[in-house]
Every structure is written in structure tokens, then in C-alpha cells.
Short mmCIF file of C-alpha atoms in Angstrom, two decimals:
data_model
loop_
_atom_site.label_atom_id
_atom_site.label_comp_id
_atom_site.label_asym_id
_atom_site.label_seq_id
_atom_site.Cartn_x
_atom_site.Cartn_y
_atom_site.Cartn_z
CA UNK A 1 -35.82 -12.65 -23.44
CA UNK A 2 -34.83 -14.53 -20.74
CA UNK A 3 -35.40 -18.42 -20.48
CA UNK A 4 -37.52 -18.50 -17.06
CA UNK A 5 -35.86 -21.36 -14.46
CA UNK A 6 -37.90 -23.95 -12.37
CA UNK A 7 -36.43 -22.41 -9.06
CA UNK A 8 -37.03 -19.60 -6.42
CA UNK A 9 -33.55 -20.50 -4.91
CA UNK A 10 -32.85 -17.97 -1.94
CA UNK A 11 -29.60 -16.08 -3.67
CA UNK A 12 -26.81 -14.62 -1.17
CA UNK A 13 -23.36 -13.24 -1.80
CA UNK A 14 -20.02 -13.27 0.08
CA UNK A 15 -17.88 -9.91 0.13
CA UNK A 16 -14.82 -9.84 1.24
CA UNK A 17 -10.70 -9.34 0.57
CA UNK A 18 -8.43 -11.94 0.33
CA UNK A 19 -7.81 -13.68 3.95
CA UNK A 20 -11.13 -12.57 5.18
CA UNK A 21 -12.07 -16.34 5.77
CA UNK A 22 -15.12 -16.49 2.57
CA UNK A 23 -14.14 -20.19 2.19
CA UNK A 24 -14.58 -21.21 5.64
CA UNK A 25 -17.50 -19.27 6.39
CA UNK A 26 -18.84 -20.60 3.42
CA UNK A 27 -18.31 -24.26 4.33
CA UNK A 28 -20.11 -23.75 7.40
CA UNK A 29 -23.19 -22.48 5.97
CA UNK A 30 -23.23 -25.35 3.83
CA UNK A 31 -23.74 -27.67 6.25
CA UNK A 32 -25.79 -25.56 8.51
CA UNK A 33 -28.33 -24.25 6.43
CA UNK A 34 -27.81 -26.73 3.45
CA UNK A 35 -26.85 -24.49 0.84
CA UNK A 36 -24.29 -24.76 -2.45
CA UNK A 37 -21.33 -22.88 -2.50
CA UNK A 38 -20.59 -21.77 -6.23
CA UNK A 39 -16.86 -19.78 -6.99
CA UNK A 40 -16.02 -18.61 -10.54
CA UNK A 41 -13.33 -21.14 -10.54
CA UNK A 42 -15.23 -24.47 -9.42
CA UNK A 43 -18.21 -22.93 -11.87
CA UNK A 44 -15.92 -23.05 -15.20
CA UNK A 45 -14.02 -26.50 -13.92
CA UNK A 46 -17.41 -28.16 -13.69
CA UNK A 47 -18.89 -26.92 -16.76
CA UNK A 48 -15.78 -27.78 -18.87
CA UNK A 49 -15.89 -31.61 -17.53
CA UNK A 50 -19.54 -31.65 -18.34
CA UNK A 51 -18.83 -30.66 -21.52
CA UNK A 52 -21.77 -28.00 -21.45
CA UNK A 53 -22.22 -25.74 -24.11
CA UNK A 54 -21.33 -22.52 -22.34
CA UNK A 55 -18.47 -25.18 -20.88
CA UNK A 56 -16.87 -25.63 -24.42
CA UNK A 57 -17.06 -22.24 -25.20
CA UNK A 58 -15.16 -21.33 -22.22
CA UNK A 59 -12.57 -24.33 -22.36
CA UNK A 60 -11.90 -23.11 -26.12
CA UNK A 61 -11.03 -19.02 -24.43
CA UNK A 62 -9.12 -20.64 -21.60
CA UNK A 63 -7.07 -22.99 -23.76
CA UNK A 64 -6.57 -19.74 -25.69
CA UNK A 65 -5.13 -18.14 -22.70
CA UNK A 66 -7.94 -15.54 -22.89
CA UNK A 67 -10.15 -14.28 -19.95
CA UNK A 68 -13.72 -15.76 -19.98
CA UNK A 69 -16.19 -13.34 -20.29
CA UNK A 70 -18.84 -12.27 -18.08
CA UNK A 71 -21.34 -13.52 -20.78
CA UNK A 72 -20.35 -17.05 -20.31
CA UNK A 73 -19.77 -16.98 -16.53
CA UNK A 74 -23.63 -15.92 -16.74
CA UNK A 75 -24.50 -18.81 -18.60
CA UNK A 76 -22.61 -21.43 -16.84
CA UNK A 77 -24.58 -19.79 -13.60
CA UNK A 78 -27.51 -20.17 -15.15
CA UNK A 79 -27.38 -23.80 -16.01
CA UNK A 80 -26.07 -24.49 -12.33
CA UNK A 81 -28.96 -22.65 -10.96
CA UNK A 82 -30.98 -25.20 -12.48
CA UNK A 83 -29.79 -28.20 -10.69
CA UNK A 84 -31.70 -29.83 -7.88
CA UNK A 85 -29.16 -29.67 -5.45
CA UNK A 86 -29.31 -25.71 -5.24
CA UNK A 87 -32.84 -25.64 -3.78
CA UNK A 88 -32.01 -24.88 -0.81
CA UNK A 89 -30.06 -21.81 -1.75
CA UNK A 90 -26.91 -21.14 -2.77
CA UNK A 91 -24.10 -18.67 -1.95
CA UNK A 92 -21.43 -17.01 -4.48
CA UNK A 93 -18.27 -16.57 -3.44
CA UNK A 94 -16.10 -14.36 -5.33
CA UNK A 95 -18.73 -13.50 -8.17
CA UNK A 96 -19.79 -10.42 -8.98
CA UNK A 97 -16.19 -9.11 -8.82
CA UNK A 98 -17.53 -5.66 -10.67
CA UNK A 99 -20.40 -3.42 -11.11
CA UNK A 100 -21.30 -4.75 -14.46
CA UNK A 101 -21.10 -8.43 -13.05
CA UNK A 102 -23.53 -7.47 -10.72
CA UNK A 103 -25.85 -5.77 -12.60
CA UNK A 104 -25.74 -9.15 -15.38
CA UNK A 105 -26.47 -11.27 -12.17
CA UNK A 106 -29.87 -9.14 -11.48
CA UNK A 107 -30.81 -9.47 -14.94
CA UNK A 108 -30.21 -13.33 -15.17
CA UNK A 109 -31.78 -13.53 -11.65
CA UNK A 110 -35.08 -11.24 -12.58
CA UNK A 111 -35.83 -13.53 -15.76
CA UNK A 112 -36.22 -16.26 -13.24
CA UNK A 113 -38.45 -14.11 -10.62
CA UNK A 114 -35.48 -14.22 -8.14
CA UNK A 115 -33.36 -11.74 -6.62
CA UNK A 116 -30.35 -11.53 -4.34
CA UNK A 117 -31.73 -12.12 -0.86
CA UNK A 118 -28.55 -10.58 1.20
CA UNK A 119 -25.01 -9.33 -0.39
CA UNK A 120 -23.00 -10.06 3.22
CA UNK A 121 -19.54 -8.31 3.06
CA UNK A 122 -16.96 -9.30 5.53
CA UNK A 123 -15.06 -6.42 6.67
CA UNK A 124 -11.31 -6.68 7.40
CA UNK A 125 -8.57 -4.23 8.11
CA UNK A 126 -5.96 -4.09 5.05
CA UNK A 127 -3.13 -4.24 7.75
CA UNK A 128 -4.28 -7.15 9.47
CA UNK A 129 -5.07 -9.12 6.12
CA UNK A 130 -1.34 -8.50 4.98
CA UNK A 131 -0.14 -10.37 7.91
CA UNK A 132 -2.56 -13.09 8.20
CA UNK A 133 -2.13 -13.94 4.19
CA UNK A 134 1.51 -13.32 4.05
CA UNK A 135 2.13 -15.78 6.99
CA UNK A 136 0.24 -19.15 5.19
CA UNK A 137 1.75 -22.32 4.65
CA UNK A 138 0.77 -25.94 4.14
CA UNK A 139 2.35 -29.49 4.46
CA UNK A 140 3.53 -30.68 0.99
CA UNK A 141 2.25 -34.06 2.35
CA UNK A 142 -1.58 -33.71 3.87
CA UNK A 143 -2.18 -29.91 2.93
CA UNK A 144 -2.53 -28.44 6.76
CA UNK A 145 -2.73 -25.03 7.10
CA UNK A 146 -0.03 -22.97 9.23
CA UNK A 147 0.91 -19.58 9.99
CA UNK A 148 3.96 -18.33 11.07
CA UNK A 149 2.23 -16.28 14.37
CA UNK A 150 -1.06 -17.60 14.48
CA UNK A 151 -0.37 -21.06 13.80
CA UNK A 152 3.00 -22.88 14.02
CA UNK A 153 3.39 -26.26 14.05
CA UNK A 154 4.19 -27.62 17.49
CA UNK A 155 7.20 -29.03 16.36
CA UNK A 156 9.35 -26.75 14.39
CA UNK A 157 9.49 -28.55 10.71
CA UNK A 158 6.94 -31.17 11.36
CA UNK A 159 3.44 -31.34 10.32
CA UNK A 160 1.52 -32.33 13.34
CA UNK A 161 -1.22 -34.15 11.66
CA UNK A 162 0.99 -36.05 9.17
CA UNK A 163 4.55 -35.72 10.49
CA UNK A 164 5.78 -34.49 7.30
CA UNK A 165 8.55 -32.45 6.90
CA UNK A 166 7.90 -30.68 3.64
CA UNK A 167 5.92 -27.86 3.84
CA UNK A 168 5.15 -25.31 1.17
CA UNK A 169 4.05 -21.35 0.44
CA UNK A 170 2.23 -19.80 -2.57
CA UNK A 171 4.20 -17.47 -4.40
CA UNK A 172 2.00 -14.65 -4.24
CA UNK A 173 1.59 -14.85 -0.50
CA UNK A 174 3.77 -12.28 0.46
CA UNK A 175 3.29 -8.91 1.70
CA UNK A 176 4.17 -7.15 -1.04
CA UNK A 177 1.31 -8.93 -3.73
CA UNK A 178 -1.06 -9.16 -0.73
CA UNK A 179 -1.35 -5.92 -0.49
CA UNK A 180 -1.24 -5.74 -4.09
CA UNK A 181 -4.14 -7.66 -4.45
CA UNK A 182 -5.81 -5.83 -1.21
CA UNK A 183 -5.66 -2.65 -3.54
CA UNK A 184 -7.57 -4.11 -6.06
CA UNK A 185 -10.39 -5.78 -4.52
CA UNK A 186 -11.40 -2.81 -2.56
CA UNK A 187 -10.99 -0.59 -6.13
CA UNK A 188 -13.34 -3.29 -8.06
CA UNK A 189 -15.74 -3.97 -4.60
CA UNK A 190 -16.34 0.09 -4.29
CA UNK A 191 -19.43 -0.18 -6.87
CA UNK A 192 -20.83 -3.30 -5.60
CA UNK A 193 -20.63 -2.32 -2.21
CA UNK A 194 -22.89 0.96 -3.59
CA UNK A 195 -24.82 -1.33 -5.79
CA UNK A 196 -26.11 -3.80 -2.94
CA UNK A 197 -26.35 -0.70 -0.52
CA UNK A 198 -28.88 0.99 -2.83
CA UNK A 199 -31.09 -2.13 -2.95
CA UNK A 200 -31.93 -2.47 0.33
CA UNK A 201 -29.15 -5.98 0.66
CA UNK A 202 -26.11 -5.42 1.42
CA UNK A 203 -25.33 -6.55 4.95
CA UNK A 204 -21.64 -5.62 7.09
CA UNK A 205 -20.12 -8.09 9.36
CA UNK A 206 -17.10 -7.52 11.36
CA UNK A 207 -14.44 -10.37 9.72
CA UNK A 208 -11.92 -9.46 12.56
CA UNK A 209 -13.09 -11.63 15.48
CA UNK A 210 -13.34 -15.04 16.38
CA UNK A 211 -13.92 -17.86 13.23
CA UNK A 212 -17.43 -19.28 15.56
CA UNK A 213 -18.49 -15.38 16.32
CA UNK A 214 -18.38 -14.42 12.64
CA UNK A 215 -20.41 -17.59 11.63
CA UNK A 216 -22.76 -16.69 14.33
CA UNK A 217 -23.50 -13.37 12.64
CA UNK A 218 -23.56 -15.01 9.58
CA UNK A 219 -26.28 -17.54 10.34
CA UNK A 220 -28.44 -14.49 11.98
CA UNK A 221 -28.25 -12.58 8.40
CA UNK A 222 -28.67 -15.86 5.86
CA UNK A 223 -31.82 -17.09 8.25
CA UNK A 224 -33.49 -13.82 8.29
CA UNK A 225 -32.46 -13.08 4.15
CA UNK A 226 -32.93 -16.47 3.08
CA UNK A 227 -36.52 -17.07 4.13
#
């Protein structure tokens, strides 16, 4: 049985492709509404510095080269959930990835009395996510962000918050693995999308417009779910 947790911390989840701007959004709920933003990745980095149980267990698979399993990705949730500073609520970016994630997450979430209050998915069109992602660069110096279209520096090879000249692109932004990876997320998001949709939470926003229009929405949905 379950081990109940001291918290009814409101529970919301960010869908959405690669390039559909989950970070950002994410960010600005944050500070708006005061919640915790928890990835996968920050998740397992912070339980392996804390040494945690379920931390250890997962270093010792990683160092391995092994995937960690959905068991222990539960358990490091389920010790974060605990902490004080999630009160408020807290929104999961980029976890549950499948159908059996999500159906772990209502389990670990029911032995607590809590639930997912809203499953917000931002929606995107493939086309326009291939060109957004495949565009991205950064100064080597200061990390801004550029795009080839969208964003250019306003001198050509200078950063114009740094001055730096050396800028840099991830190897797997490029149309051909963006799309790649496009693929993917909508074959693993089919079943959550269905999952969330038969409970009553899943909620659409349109990812395509303006960055302050979409977090407009977004506040609307996490201050109705979230209370």
C-alpha cells in the first residue's frame, strides 16, 4: 500500500512536442502562480546529488548506461512531492511520456488523496515545429537564443547581448531528427492524450500564437484547475 503524503498539492501537466515553448510557459507560471516546475531530467539530477535512496539506485542504472525505470522516476516524484516548496502546486513537464507512466502517476497520486487537476497540451503544427527547432542557436559565450528567421542577431556574427562571436547549434537540431523526434512524441502522446481526455482533464491550447497570448490561456486553465 501506498505511503500517504502530507500534501493536497494542485497537480498539472504540460503536453506538448518539441519547440512548442513547455519551458517558457512553464517559467512563467512559476512566478505567476508560484508553482514548481519538475522535468524527468532535473528530477534524477537532484535526487542523485542528494544522495536519496531512489537517487542511488538510479545513479547506479545511469552509470550503467541503462534507462531508469518508471519505478524509480515514481519514487524520486514521490519524495519531491513531499517538499515544502511544492505547496503551491507543481507542474510536470515532460513526464508521463506513455500510457503506463500515466497510469503509475494516478496510482502514486491516489495513495496521497490527489489527482491531476488539468493535463494542458499545447498544440503545434509538425511543419511549423521543424522550422522553428531546426533554426536554434546560442552564443558559445552568454547562451542567447537565436533563430535563423525568427531571430537573427542584429549584427551578423555577433551576439547582441554579449558581443561574442562564437555561437553554437545542437546536433540534433536539424530538420531531419526534428521531425524524427516529432514522429515519436505524437506516437507515445496518442494514449495520454486519450487517457486525460477520458478523465474529464485534459485541456487544448493553441501553441501557435503569440508567447504572452498562450500564457494568457494558460493562466485561465491552471486558475480554474488548480483551485
Amino acid at each position: 500500500m501506498l505511503e500517504k503524503v502530507k500534501t493536497s498539492t494542485p497537480v498539472l501537466i504540460l503536453l506538448g512536442p518539441p519547440g512548442a515553448g513547455k519551458g517558457t510557459q512553464a517559467r512563467k507560471l512559476q512566478t505567476q502562480f508560484g508553482l514548481v516546475q519538475l522535468s524527468t531530467g532535473d528530477l534524477l539530477r537532484a535526487a542523485v546529488t542528494a544522495g536519496t535512496e531512489a537517487g542511488l539506485t538510479a545513479k547506479a542504472v545511469m552509470d550503467a548506461g541503462d534507462l531508469v525505470s518508471d519505478e524509480i522516476v515514481i519514487s524520486i516524484l514521490k519524495d519531491r512531492l513531499k517538499d515544502t516548496d511544492c505547496a503551491k502546486g507543481v507542474i510536470l513537464d515532460g513526464f508521463p511520456r506513455t500510457g503506463a507512466q500515466a497510469e503509475a502517476l494516478d496510482e502514486l497520486l491516489a495513495g496521497s488523496g490527489q489527482r491531476i487537476n488539468a493535463a494542458i497540451s499545447l498544440e503545434v503544427e509538425d511543419t511549423a515545429m521543424v522550422a522553428r527547432i531546426s533554426g536554434r542557436f546560442t552564443c558559445g559565450s552568454c547562451g542567447e537564443g537565436y533563430h535563423d528567421s525568427f531571430k537573427p542577431p542584429k549584427k551578423d556574427g555577433v551576439c547582441d547581448n554579449c558581443g561574442g562571436t562564437d555561437f553554437k547549434r545542437r546536433a540534433d537540431d536539424n530538420a531531419e531528427t526534428v521531425a524524427s523526434r516529432l514522429n515519436a512524441y505524437h506516437a507515445q502522446t496518442a494514449p495520454l492524450i486519450a487517457h486525460y481526455e477520458g478523465q474529464g482533464t485534459l485541456k487544448r491550447i493553441d501553441a501557435m500564437g503569440k508567447i504572452d497570448f498562450i500564457a494568457q490561456e494558460l493562466a485561465a486553465v491552471v486558475s480554474e484547475a488548480a483551485t
